[in-house]
Each structure stands twice: as structure tokens, then as C-alpha cells.
Short mmCIF file of C-alpha atoms in Angstrom, two decimals:
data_model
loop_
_atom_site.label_atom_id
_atom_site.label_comp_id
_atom_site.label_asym_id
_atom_site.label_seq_id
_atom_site.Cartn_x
_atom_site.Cartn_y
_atom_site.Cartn_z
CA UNK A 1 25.16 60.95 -35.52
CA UNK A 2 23.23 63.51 -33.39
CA UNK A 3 23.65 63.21 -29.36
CA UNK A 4 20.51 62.99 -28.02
CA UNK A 5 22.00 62.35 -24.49
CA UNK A 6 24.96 60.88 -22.96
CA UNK A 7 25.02 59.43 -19.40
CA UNK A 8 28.00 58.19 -17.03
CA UNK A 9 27.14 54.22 -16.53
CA UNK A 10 29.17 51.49 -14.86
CA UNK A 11 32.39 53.62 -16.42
CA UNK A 12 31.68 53.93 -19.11
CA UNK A 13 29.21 56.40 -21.34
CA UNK A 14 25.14 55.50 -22.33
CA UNK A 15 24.04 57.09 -24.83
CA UNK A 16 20.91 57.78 -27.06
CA UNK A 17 21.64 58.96 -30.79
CA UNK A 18 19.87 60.25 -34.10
CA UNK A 19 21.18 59.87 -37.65
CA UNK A 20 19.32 60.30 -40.74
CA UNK A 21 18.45 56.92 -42.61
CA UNK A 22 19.08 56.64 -46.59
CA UNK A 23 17.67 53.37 -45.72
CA UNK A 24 14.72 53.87 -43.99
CA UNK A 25 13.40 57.44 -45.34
CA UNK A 26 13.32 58.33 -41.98
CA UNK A 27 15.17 59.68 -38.70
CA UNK A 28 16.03 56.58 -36.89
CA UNK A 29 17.13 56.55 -33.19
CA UNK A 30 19.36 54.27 -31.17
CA UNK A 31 21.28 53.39 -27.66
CA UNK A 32 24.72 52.76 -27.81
CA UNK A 33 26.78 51.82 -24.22
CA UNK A 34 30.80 52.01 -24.39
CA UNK A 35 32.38 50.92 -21.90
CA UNK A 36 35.20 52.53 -19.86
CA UNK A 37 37.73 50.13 -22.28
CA UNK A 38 36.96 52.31 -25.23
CA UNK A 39 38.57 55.47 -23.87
CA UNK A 40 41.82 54.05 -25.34
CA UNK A 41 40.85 51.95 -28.44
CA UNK A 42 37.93 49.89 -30.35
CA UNK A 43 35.78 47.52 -28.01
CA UNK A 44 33.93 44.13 -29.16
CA UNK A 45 30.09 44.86 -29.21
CA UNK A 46 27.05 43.18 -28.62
CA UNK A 47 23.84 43.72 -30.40
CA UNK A 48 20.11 43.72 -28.96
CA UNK A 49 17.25 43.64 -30.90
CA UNK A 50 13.85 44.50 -29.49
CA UNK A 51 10.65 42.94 -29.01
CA UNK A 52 7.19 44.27 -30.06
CA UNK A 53 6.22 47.54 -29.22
CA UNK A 54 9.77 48.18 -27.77
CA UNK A 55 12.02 51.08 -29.11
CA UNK A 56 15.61 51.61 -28.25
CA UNK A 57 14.60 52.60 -24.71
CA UNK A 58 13.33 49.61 -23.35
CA UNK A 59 16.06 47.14 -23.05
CA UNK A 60 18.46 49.85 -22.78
CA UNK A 61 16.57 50.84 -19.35
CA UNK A 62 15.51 47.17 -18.06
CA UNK A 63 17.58 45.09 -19.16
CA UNK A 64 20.23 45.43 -16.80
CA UNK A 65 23.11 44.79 -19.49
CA UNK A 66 25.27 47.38 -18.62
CA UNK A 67 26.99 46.29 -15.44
CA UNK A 68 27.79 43.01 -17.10
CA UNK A 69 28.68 44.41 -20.41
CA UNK A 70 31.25 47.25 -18.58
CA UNK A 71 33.08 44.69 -16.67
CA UNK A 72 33.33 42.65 -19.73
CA UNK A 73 34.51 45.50 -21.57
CA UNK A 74 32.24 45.18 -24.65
CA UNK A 75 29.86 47.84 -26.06
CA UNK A 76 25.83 47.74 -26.50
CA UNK A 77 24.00 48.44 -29.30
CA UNK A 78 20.49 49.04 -28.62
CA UNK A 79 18.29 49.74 -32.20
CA UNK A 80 14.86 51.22 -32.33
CA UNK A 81 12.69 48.24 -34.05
CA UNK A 82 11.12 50.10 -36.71
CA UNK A 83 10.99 53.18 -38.83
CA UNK A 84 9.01 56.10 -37.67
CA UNK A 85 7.47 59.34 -38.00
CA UNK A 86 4.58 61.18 -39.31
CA UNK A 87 4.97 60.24 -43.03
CA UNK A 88 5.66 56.52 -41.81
CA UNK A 89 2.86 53.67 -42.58
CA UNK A 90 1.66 52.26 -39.06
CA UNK A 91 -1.86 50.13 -38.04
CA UNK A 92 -3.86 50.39 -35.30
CA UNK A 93 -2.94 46.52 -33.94
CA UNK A 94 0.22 46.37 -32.03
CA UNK A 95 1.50 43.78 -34.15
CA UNK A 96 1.95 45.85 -37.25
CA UNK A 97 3.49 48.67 -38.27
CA UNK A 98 5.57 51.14 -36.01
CA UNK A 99 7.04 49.27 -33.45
CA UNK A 100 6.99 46.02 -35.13
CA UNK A 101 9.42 46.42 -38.01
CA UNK A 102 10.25 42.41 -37.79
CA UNK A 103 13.62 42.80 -39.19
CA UNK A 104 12.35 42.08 -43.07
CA UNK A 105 12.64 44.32 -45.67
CA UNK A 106 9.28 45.14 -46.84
CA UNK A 107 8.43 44.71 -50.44
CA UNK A 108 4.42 45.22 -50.30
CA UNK A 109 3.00 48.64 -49.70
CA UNK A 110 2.60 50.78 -47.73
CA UNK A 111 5.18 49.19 -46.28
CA UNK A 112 8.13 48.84 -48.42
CA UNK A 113 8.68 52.83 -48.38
CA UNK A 114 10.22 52.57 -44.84
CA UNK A 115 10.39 49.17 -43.53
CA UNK A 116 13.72 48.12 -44.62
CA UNK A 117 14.91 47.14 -41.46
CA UNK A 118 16.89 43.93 -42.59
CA UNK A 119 18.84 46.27 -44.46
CA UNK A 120 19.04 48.80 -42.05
CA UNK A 121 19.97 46.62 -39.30
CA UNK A 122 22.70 44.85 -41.22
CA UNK A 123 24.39 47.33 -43.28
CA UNK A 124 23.62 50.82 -42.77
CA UNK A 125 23.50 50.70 -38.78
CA UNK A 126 26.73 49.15 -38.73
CA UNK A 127 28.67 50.97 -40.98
CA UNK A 128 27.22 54.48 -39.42
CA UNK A 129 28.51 52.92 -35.91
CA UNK A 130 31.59 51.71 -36.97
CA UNK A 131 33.08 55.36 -38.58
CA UNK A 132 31.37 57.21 -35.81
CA UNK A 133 32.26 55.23 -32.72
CA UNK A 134 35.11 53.10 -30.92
CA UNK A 135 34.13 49.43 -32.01
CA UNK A 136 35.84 46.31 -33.54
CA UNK A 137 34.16 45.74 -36.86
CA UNK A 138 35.95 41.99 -36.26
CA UNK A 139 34.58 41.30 -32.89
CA UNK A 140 30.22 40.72 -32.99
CA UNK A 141 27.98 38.79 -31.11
CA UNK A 142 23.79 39.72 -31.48
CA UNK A 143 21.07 38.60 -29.10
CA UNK A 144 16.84 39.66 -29.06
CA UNK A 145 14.11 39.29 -27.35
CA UNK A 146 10.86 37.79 -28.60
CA UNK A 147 10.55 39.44 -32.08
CA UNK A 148 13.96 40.82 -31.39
CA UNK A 149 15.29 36.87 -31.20
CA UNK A 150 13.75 36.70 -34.33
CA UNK A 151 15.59 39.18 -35.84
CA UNK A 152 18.75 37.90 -33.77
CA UNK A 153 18.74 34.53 -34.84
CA UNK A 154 17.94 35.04 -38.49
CA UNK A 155 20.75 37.52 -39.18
CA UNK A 156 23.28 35.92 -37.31
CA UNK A 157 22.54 32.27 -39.70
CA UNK A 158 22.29 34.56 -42.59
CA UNK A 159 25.61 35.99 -42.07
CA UNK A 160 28.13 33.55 -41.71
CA UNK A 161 31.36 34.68 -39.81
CA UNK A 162 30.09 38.24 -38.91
CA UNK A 163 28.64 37.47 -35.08
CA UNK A 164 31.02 35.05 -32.91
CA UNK A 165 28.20 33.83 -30.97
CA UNK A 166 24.07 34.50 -30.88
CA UNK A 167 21.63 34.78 -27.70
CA UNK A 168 18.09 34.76 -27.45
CA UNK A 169 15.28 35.44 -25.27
CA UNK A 170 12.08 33.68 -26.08
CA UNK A 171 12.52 34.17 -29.24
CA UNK A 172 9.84 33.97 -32.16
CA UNK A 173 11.06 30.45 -33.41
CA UNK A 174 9.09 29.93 -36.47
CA UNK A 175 6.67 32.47 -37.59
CA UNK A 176 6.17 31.00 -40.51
CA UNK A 177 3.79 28.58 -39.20
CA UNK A 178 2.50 31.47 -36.27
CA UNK A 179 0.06 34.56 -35.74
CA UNK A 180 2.92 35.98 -34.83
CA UNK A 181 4.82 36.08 -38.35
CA UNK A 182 1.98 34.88 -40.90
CA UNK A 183 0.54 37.91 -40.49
CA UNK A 184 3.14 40.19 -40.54
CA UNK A 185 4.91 38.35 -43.52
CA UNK A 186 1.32 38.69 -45.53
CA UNK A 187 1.36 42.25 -44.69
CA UNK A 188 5.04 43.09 -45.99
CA UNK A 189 6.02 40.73 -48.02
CA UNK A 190 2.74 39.27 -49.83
CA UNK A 191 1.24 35.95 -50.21
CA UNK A 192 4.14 34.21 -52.28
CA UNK A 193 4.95 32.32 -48.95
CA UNK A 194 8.02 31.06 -50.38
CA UNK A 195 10.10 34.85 -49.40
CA UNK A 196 8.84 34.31 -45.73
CA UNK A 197 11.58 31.44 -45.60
CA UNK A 198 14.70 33.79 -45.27
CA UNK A 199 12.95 35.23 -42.11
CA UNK A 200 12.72 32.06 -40.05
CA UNK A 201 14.99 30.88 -37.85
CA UNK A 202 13.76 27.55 -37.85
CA UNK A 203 13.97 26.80 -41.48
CA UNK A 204 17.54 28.59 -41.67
CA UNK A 205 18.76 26.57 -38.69
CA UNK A 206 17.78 23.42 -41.01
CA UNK A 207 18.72 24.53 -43.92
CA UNK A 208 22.10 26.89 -42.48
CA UNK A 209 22.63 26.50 -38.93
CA UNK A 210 24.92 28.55 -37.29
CA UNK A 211 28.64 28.56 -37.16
CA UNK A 212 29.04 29.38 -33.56
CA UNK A 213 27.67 29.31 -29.99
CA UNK A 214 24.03 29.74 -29.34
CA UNK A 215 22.37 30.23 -26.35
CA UNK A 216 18.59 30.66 -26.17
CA UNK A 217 16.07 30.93 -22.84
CA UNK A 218 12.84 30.24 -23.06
CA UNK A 219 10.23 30.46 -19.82
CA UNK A 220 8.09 27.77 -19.11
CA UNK A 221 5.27 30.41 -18.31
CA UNK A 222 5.32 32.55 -21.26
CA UNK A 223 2.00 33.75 -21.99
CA UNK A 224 3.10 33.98 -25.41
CA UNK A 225 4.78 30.18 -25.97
CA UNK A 226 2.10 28.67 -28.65
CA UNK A 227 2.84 31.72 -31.13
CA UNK A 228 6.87 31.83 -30.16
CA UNK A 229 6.70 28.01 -31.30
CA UNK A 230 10.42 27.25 -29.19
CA UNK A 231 9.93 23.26 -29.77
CA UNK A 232 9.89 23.81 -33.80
CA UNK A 233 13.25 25.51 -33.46
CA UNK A 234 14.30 22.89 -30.37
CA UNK A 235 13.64 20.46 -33.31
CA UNK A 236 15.74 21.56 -35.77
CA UNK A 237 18.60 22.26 -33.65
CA UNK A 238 18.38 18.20 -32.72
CA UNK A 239 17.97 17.34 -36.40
CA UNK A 240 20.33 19.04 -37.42
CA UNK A 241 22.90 18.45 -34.19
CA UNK A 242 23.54 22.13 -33.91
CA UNK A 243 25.68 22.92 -31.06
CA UNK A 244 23.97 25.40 -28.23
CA UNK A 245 22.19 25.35 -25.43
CA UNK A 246 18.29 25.71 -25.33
CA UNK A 247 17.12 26.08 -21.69
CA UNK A 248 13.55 26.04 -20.56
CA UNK A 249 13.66 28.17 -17.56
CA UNK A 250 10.86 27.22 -15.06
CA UNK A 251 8.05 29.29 -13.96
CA UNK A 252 9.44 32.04 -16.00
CA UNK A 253 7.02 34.38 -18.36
CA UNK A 254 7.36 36.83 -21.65
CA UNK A 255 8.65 39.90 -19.18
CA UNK A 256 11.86 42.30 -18.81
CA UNK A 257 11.76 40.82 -15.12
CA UNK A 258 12.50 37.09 -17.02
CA UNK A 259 15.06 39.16 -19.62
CA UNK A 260 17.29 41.14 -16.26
CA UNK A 261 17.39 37.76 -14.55
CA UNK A 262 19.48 35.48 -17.17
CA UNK A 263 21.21 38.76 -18.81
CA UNK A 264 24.18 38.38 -16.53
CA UNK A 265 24.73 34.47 -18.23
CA UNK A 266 24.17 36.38 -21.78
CA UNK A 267 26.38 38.56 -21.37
CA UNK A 268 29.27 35.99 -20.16
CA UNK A 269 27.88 34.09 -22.82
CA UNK A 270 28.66 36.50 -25.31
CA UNK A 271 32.05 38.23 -23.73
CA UNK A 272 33.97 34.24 -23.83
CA UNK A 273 33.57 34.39 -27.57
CA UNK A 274 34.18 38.36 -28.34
CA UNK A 275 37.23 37.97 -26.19
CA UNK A 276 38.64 34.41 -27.35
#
């Protein structure tokens, strides 16, 4: 890992790193908050995955986690949401390419060079953090926002045990059957629909569900609702009799402004099961 910057916050340390992915073919670059609590041994941690267009920055400097997460005493990860660089493939829509890595692993070019971030996300990430940094490998929770819920939701049903709890923010509920997905899926993994399925979280939560809490927020003004598609995965959670809560927050849009308000609850959210 190569410091990019380390800052004092709430107690504890933010910082922005570099490391070199095998995965990826790329350098990829993260945040990473510890609180004070891992001065004198490993802390539970909370993951956040990104929206579209995002990169490590963004939640990292809106999101307000921080304060919650240092008085919790649980570390931040903060991932980049796609591979980049020169040499990387990108599009000129802001809905493909860098910056909107989905959390698949690409198997169509020019794709499947560098966008591996399933992969990357679940495996090579978290082993880099775990020998490099203060953090209980047996104490995980993930949350996202929009595509980043996505990516949230998906792992954490595709992993059983690993993540204690999962949290989303207006997640993309079933992409699947949206703009938001359909075309992305056709793009890096082809037209054999039937290897879109693993990337859905409301086809996993029928076919899976989850083995823990869940907590998802969804605003009532989202400019964005018809492609997030939150009743499909509302649905499923009934059909199924999932437990979680699924709260349509009123007069709330797709913003960081909607994200800082309810972050405080995530966090809590989050801390009761890394701490139980």
C-alpha cells in the first residue's frame, strides 16, 4: 500500500491509499478511516461502495460517516468503483466504463482486461487490507449507494457469513429488468442473459436471501426511482419473508444531501451487529 495522504479525523486517521492490482491490471486507489480504537488492536469495518461516476473520494468527503463510525469504533473502507488509467477501456456515456465498474467481472471485451471488480472487491481488496492494516477479518458489515447498493447487496447474499449485516442507499434493485443494468450487463457480460442473474439483488434475495440484518432507504423523490426499480426488490423481500427494514423516506431524492442525513442510523445499524 502507498500513502497517498493521511489526515487526523474524529480520532482517529483518514486516509487515501494506492496498491498495485494483479486483479485489475491497473493502479487502484482507495479511502480507508481507522478509528482511534485501532491504535491498540484490530477494529470491525464497514464497507461502502460507490455510486456512478463516484471514486473513493466522494463518500469519503460527503458522506459524513466518520463521526459515527469513530464513536462506534469501526473502520471505513471506501473503494474506487472501477479500474482506471490510460490503457483502461472507458465510453463516452457516464454509465459505462470508468467510473461505472458495476461490481461484475467482465467477460466481454474491451472490458474483461480490467473490469474485474467482483473479484477485486471481494478477494484481493480484502486480503491487501487485512495484512496491511488493523482490521477484524471476523467482524464485516457492507453498505452502497445507488450502483454501490448494487454491488452491496449482491455480495453480501453471495457470501454467506462474511458481512454481519448489509445497508443500502437507493440502491439499483433489479437491473436486470432496467437501463440501468441491461445495458451495462450487455456491454460486459454479453447477451446470454442468463450470467446477469448473479448480479441482481432481486433475484438473489429470491433465490438466497440474506442471513442477517438489512436495512435499505429509498427517497420518495429520487429522480432516478423507475431505473433503481426498489418495489421489485420490496417484493421479494415480502415473498420471501426476509427480515429488514425497507423505508421509503419522504420527499427525499438520489443526492449525498439524502445519503449524510440517514448515515448516522447506518452506521448504528451496522455497529449493533459488528459489536454483538
Amino acid at each position: 500500500m502507498k500513502t497517498i495522504s493521511e489526515n487526523r479525523c474524529f480520532g482517529g486517521v483518514q486516509g487515501v491509499y494506492s496498491h498495485a492490482s494483479q486483479v485489475t491490471g491497473c493502479d487502484m486507489t482507495l479511502g480507508l478511516f481507522l478509528p482511534e480504537q485501532a491504535e491498540t488492536g484490530a477494529v470491525p469495518v464497514l464497507w461502502y461502495l460507490s455510486g456512478l461516476t463516484c471514486t473513493h473520494e466522494n463518500a469519503m468527503v460527503k458522506a459524513g460517516a466518520q463521526r459515527w463510525a469513530a464513536e462506534a469504533g469501526i473502520a471505513l473502507v471506501f473503494p474506487d468503483t472501477s479500474p482506471r488509467g490510460d490503457g483502461v477501456a472507458n465510453d463516452a456515456a457516464y454509465d459505462l466504463g470508468q467510473g461505472a465498474g458495476f461490481y461484475v467481472n467482465a467477460t466481454e471485451k474491451p472490458w474483461s482486461p480490467h473490469f474485474q471488480m467482483w473479484d477485486y472487491i471481494t478477494d484481493e481488496l480484502p486480503n491487501a487490507l487485512f495484512s496491511a492494516f488493523p482490521i477484524a477479518e471476523e467482524a464485516q458489515a457492507i453498505s452502497g449507494h445507488s450502483m454501490g447498493g448494487h454491488g452491496a447487496l449482491t455480495i453480501a447474499m453471495s457470501f454467506p457469513g462474511r458481512f454481519r449485516s448489509v445497508s443500502a442507499f437507493a440502491p439499483i434493485c433489479n437491473p436486470t429488468a432496467s437501463d440501468w443494468g441491461r445495458k451495462q450487463f450487455a456491454a460486459y457480460l454479453g447477451a446470454e442473459e442468463s450470467t446477469w442473474a448473479q448480479y441482481d439483488a432481486t433475484l438473489l434475495m429470491r433465490k438466497r436471501g440474506f442471513d442477517g440484518p438489512i436495512l435499505i432507504d429509498q427517497g420518495t423523490q429520487d429522480q432516478f426511482v423507475d431505473l433503481l426499480k426498489p418495489e421489485s426488490l420490496a417484493m421479494a423481500m415480502a415473498e420471501r419473508r426476509q427480515g429488514g427494514s425497507f423505508r421509503m423516506q419522504k420527499g427525499y431524492d438520489h443526492s449525498y444531501f439524502f445519503v449524510s442525513t440517514f448515515m448516522e442510523e447506518h452506521v448504528a445499524f451496522h455497529a449493533a451487529a459488528l459489536h454483538a
